[in-house]
Tab-separated table of C-alpha atoms and ligand atoms in Angstrom:
chain	number	residue	atom	x	y	z
A	1	MET	CA	0.069	-0.273	-0.049
A	2	SER	CA	2.766	2.306	0.777
A	3	GLY	CA	6.141	2.939	0.424
A	4	SER	CA	9.133	4.678	1.869
A	5	ASP	CA	11.753	7.047	-0.048
A	6	PRO	CA	15.288	5.328	-0.074
A	7	ALA	CA	18.182	7.121	1.127
A	8	PRO	CA	18.486	9.547	-1.721
A	9	GLY	CA	14.979	11.178	-0.494
A	10	SER	CA	15.932	11.590	2.976
A	11	SER	CA	18.391	13.880	2.981
A	12	PRO	CA	16.947	17.217	3.540
A	13	ASP	CA	19.239	19.156	1.476
A	14	ASP	CA	18.056	17.263	-2.066
A	15	GLY	CA	14.490	18.573	-2.878
A	16	PRO	CA	10.838	17.345	-2.774
A	17	GLY	CA	11.313	14.968	-5.507
A	18	ASP	CA	9.118	14.501	-8.557
A	19	SER	CA	5.457	13.906	-7.711
A	20	SER	CA	4.057	13.807	-11.253
A	21	GLY	CA	3.880	9.877	-11.409
A	22	GLY	CA	0.557	9.414	-9.838
A	23	ASP	CA	0.970	8.395	-6.124
A	24	PRO	CA	0.827	11.187	-3.681
A	25	VAL	CA	3.528	11.952	-1.545
A	26	VAL	CA	3.729	12.760	2.124
A	27	TYR	CA	6.833	14.379	3.225
A	28	GLY	CA	7.813	13.813	7.077
A	29	ALA	CA	9.057	11.696	9.653
A	30	PRO	CA	7.070	8.155	10.443
A	31	SER	CA	7.242	8.857	13.918
A	32	SER	CA	5.265	11.842	13.585
A	33	VAL	CA	1.689	11.577	15.135
A	34	TYR	CA	0.455	13.923	12.213
A	35	VAL	CA	2.215	11.872	9.193
A	36	GLN	CA	0.760	8.951	10.896
A	37	ALA	CA	-2.604	10.633	10.202
A	38	VAL	CA	-2.315	11.230	6.934
A	39	ARG	CA	-0.876	7.943	6.360
A	40	ILE	CA	-3.674	6.223	7.901
A	41	GLY	CA	-6.087	8.028	5.829
A	42	LEU	CA	-4.528	7.214	2.736
A	43	SER	CA	-4.478	3.604	3.666
A	44	LEU	CA	-8.184	3.672	5.139
A	45	LYS	CA	-9.363	5.219	1.307
A	46	GLY	CA	-7.063	2.577	-0.384
A	47	VAL	CA	-4.573	5.338	-1.730
A	48	ALA	CA	-0.831	4.066	-2.101
A	49	HIS	CA	1.330	6.577	-1.250
A	50	ARG	CA	5.295	7.252	-0.780
A	51	LEU	CA	6.784	8.430	1.967
A	52	HIS	CA	9.668	11.164	1.361
A	53	GLU	CA	11.483	11.069	4.800
A	54	VAL	CA	12.144	14.472	6.488
A	55	ASP	CA	12.820	15.211	10.138
A	56	ALA	CA	10.949	18.832	10.744
A	57	PHE	CA	12.480	19.345	13.905
A	58	ALA	CA	16.064	19.099	12.274
A	59	ARG	CA	17.284	21.986	11.936
A	60	PRO	CA	18.092	24.125	9.865
A	61	GLN	CA	14.906	23.051	7.584
A	62	ALA	CA	15.481	22.965	3.953
A	63	GLU	CA	14.327	25.704	1.655
A	64	TRP	CA	12.603	23.490	-0.570
A	65	PHE	CA	10.467	21.995	2.592
A	66	ARG	CA	9.853	25.385	3.817
A	67	GLU	CA	8.415	26.070	0.515
A	68	ILE	CA	5.781	22.960	0.737
A	69	SER	CA	5.195	23.505	4.378
A	70	PRO	CA	5.848	27.633	5.217
A	71	PHE	CA	5.694	26.919	9.216
A	72	GLY	CA	8.221	23.941	8.912
A	73	LYS	CA	5.734	21.409	10.202
A	74	MET	CA	5.199	18.184	9.013
A	75	PRO	CA	3.311	16.526	6.979
A	76	ALA	CA	3.709	18.036	3.791
A	77	PHE	CA	1.777	16.561	0.702
A	78	ARG	CA	2.199	16.403	-2.966
A	79	HIS	CA	-0.144	14.975	-5.683
A	80	GLY	CA	0.778	16.221	-9.315
A	81	THR	CA	0.646	19.555	-8.991
A	82	VAL	CA	-1.150	20.034	-5.634
A	83	THR	CA	0.515	21.136	-2.718
A	84	LEU	CA	-1.036	21.105	1.032
A	85	TYR	CA	0.122	20.987	4.628
A	86	GLU	CA	-1.770	21.104	7.831
A	87	SER	CA	-2.900	17.471	8.311
A	88	ARG	CA	-6.856	17.919	8.233
A	89	ALA	CA	-6.577	20.027	4.878
A	90	ILE	CA	-4.263	17.180	3.599
A	91	LEU	CA	-6.879	14.436	4.881
A	92	ALA	CA	-9.816	16.240	3.393
A	93	TYR	CA	-8.498	16.825	-0.017
A	94	VAL	CA	-7.605	12.984	0.287
A	95	ASP	CA	-11.288	12.064	1.228
A	96	ALA	CA	-12.926	14.082	-1.863
A	97	ALA	CA	-10.207	13.562	-4.326
A	98	PHE	CA	-9.948	9.618	-4.100
A	99	ALA	CA	-12.762	7.064	-4.023
A	100	GLY	CA	-13.176	4.931	-1.117
A	101	PRO	CA	-14.687	4.808	2.109
A	102	PRO	CA	-16.011	8.564	3.038
A	103	LEU	CA	-13.604	9.916	6.001
A	104	VAL	CA	-16.267	12.485	6.534
A	105	PRO	CA	-20.103	11.842	6.500
A	106	GLU	CA	-22.414	13.886	4.358
A	107	ASP	CA	-25.071	14.722	6.826
A	108	ALA	CA	-24.642	18.078	8.758
A	109	LEU	CA	-24.258	16.618	12.118
A	110	GLY	CA	-22.243	13.990	11.328
A	111	ALA	CA	-19.961	16.171	9.127
A	112	ALA	CA	-19.525	18.958	12.240
A	113	ARG	CA	-19.142	15.981	14.928
A	114	VAL	CA	-16.328	14.861	12.951
A	115	HIS	CA	-14.629	18.315	12.604
A	116	LEU	CA	-15.865	19.099	16.288
A	117	VAL	CA	-13.189	15.648	17.407
A	118	ALA	CA	-10.737	16.732	14.521
A	119	ALA	CA	-10.470	20.257	16.218
A	120	LEU	CA	-9.706	18.600	19.561
A	121	MET	CA	-7.658	16.568	18.495
A	122	ASP	CA	-5.495	19.582	17.452
A	123	ALA	CA	-6.336	21.708	20.384
A	124	GLN	CA	-6.065	19.062	23.347
A	125	ALA	CA	-5.016	16.083	22.135
A	126	TYR	CA	-1.906	17.095	20.776
A	127	PRO	CA	-0.420	19.801	23.571
A	128	HIS	CA	-1.941	17.782	26.561
A	129	TRP	CA	-1.666	14.087	25.664
A	130	VAL	CA	1.135	13.983	23.393
A	131	TRP	CA	3.854	16.922	23.966
A	132	GLY	CA	2.426	17.047	27.465
A	133	LEU	CA	1.848	13.799	29.047
A	134	TYR	CA	4.127	11.710	26.414
A	135	MET	CA	7.034	14.219	25.983
A	136	GLY	CA	6.919	14.400	30.109
A	137	ARG	CA	6.947	11.102	30.490
A	138	ASP	CA	9.524	9.817	33.395
A	139	GLY	CA	10.052	13.335	34.945
A	140	ARG	CA	11.067	14.728	31.743
A	141	LYS	CA	8.827	18.107	32.763
A	142	PRO	CA	7.962	19.853	36.275
A	143	ALA	CA	5.470	18.548	38.216
A	144	GLY	CA	3.193	21.506	38.078
A	145	GLU	CA	3.070	21.444	34.243
A	146	MET	CA	2.243	17.718	34.410
A	147	ALA	CA	-0.477	18.261	36.591
A	148	ARG	CA	-1.826	21.158	34.300
A	149	HIS	CA	-1.142	18.362	31.541
A	150	ARG	CA	-3.329	15.823	33.305
A	151	ALA	CA	-6.114	17.912	34.252
A	152	ALA	CA	-6.680	18.975	30.692
A	153	ALA	CA	-5.966	14.854	29.010
A	154	LEU	CA	-9.215	14.214	31.509
A	155	THR	CA	-11.609	16.806	30.855
A	156	LEU	CA	-10.544	15.479	27.209
A	157	ARG	CA	-11.485	12.129	27.824
A	158	ASP	CA	-14.689	13.282	29.587
A	159	ALA	CA	-16.134	15.126	26.395
A	160	LEU	CA	-14.806	12.118	23.751
A	161	ASN	CA	-16.558	9.598	26.451
A	162	ASP	CA	-19.724	11.364	25.556
A	163	SER	CA	-19.908	9.521	22.181
A	164	ALA	CA	-21.748	6.949	21.590
A	165	GLY	CA	-19.354	5.242	19.256
A	166	PRO	CA	-18.369	3.186	17.852
A	167	PHE	CA	-16.111	5.376	16.413
A	168	LEU	CA	-15.047	8.868	18.204
A	169	ALA	CA	-17.345	11.117	16.573
A	170	GLU	CA	-20.016	8.782	16.280
A	171	THR	CA	-19.601	7.074	13.039
A	172	ALA	CA	-20.038	3.415	11.707
A	173	ALA	CA	-16.610	3.611	9.956
A	174	PRO	CA	-13.475	5.218	10.888
A	175	SER	CA	-13.392	9.059	10.038
A	176	LEU	CA	-11.227	11.757	9.594
A	177	ALA	CA	-11.348	12.150	13.285
A	178	ASP	CA	-9.864	8.836	13.832
A	179	CYS	CA	-7.243	8.971	12.000
A	180	LEU	CA	-6.116	12.199	13.834
A	181	ALA	CA	-7.004	10.473	17.043
A	182	ALA	CA	-5.516	6.909	16.980
A	183	PRO	CA	-1.527	8.080	16.675
A	184	MET	CA	-2.162	10.402	19.627
A	185	ALA	CA	-3.913	7.914	21.572
A	186	ASN	CA	-1.075	5.622	20.949
A	187	CYS	CA	1.287	7.805	22.683
A	188	LEU	CA	-0.777	7.971	25.661
A	189	ALA	CA	-1.288	4.065	25.364
A	190	ALA	CA	2.172	3.778	26.617
A	191	LEU	CA	2.150	5.920	30.027
A	192	PRO	CA	0.175	5.130	33.213
A	193	GLU	CA	-2.216	8.011	32.212
A	194	GLY	CA	-3.115	5.781	29.092
A	195	ALA	CA	-4.664	2.804	31.204
A	196	GLU	CA	-6.898	5.583	33.032
A	197	ILE	CA	-8.057	7.398	29.847
A	198	LEU	CA	-8.401	4.615	27.769
A	199	ALA	CA	-9.837	2.210	30.443
A	200	PRO	CA	-11.408	-1.290	28.793
A	201	GLY	CA	-15.005	-0.894	29.253
A	202	THR	CA	-15.268	3.169	28.917
A	203	PRO	CA	-16.160	4.197	25.261
A	204	LEU	CA	-13.064	5.707	24.602
A	205	GLY	CA	-11.501	2.067	25.818
A	206	ARG	CA	-13.903	0.291	23.282
A	207	TRP	CA	-12.577	2.580	20.431
A	208	TRP	CA	-9.005	2.311	21.517
A	209	GLN	CA	-9.259	-1.634	21.478
A	210	ILE	CA	-10.981	-1.578	17.803
A	211	ILE	CA	-8.847	1.169	16.341
A	212	ARG	CA	-5.375	-0.375	17.100
A	213	GLU	CA	-6.773	-3.446	15.438
A	214	ILE	CA	-7.743	-2.020	12.051
A	215	PRO	CA	-4.721	-3.102	9.680
A	216	GLU	CA	-4.765	0.264	7.672
A	217	VAL	CA	-4.330	1.830	11.424
A	218	ALA	CA	-2.289	-0.415	13.075
A	219	ARG	CA	0.394	-0.335	10.294
A	220	HIS	CA	1.322	3.076	10.487
A	221	LEU	CA	1.277	3.449	14.461
A	222	ASP	CA	4.963	3.306	16.066
B	301	LIG	N1	-1.127	21.538	12.590
B	301	LIG	C1	-0.352	20.594	11.919
B	301	LIG	C2	0.632	20.077	13.128
B	301	LIG	C3	1.754	19.186	12.425
B	301	LIG	C4	2.963	19.555	13.547
B	301	LIG	O1	2.740	20.055	14.419
B	301	LIG	N2	3.917	18.838	13.461
B	301	LIG	C5	4.850	18.533	14.317
B	301	LIG	C6	5.540	17.485	14.267
B	301	LIG	S1	4.187	16.094	15.173
B	301	LIG	C7	6.240	18.922	13.717
B	301	LIG	O2	6.351	19.072	12.390
B	301	LIG	N3	7.041	19.975	14.287
B	301	LIG	C8	8.171	20.401	14.029
B	301	LIG	C9	8.603	21.714	14.520
B	301	LIG	O3	7.614	22.254	15.315
B	301	LIG	O4	9.741	22.001	14.435
B	301	LIG	C10	-1.012	19.670	11.447
B	301	LIG	O5	-2.064	18.903	11.704
B	301	LIG	O6	-0.211	19.143	10.441
């Protein structure tokens, strides 16, 4: 389904490569939760893609990368003449441009729920689950800061547990929101807080048991 550019494509200085050949190209590191989200979306749609490895955390960033990702964040994306950045925009494009199961429902409320959960992943899950609890694990951040992340992480858990499931935005199949949420929950799952937030028997815990086993998702989780 997906491949990874070999060594020549992984140097930050050798340009974005040729994306005119058909398959979309995702630029970023396979360990990035946002890169994983986009790759999950492509796989769920059944779209073959290439990963062009770029480490957006490395400095200096290559000029060609800043041209396709002006804020220097991964992933960036190319499909023929189309160039995009920001995971939610990329996923929306992938959903609309390719056949395959929809990542956003057509009905107004269903679509709104997906966009709400996707927004929560950006605004709450990334800063608190990933950047806060995961990056601060094993005493890497001060206790006071960790307490703030823990409180926000639990508020997010409570909001997500309001969903009737089976997927996070109450869709019958994985949506754009699940593409973003699965890699972030995967960071959490490795932590003591994960046992609480993804507790079996809770809506979020049941979701995690299902989503992590879906092959198109599992193959991109670190
Ligand atoms: N809102 C962006 C966030 C992307 C993002 O924060 N990516 C991180 C890696 S997970 C990154 O590239 N960080 C590099 C940096 O901040 O220098 C999206 O949805 O794509």
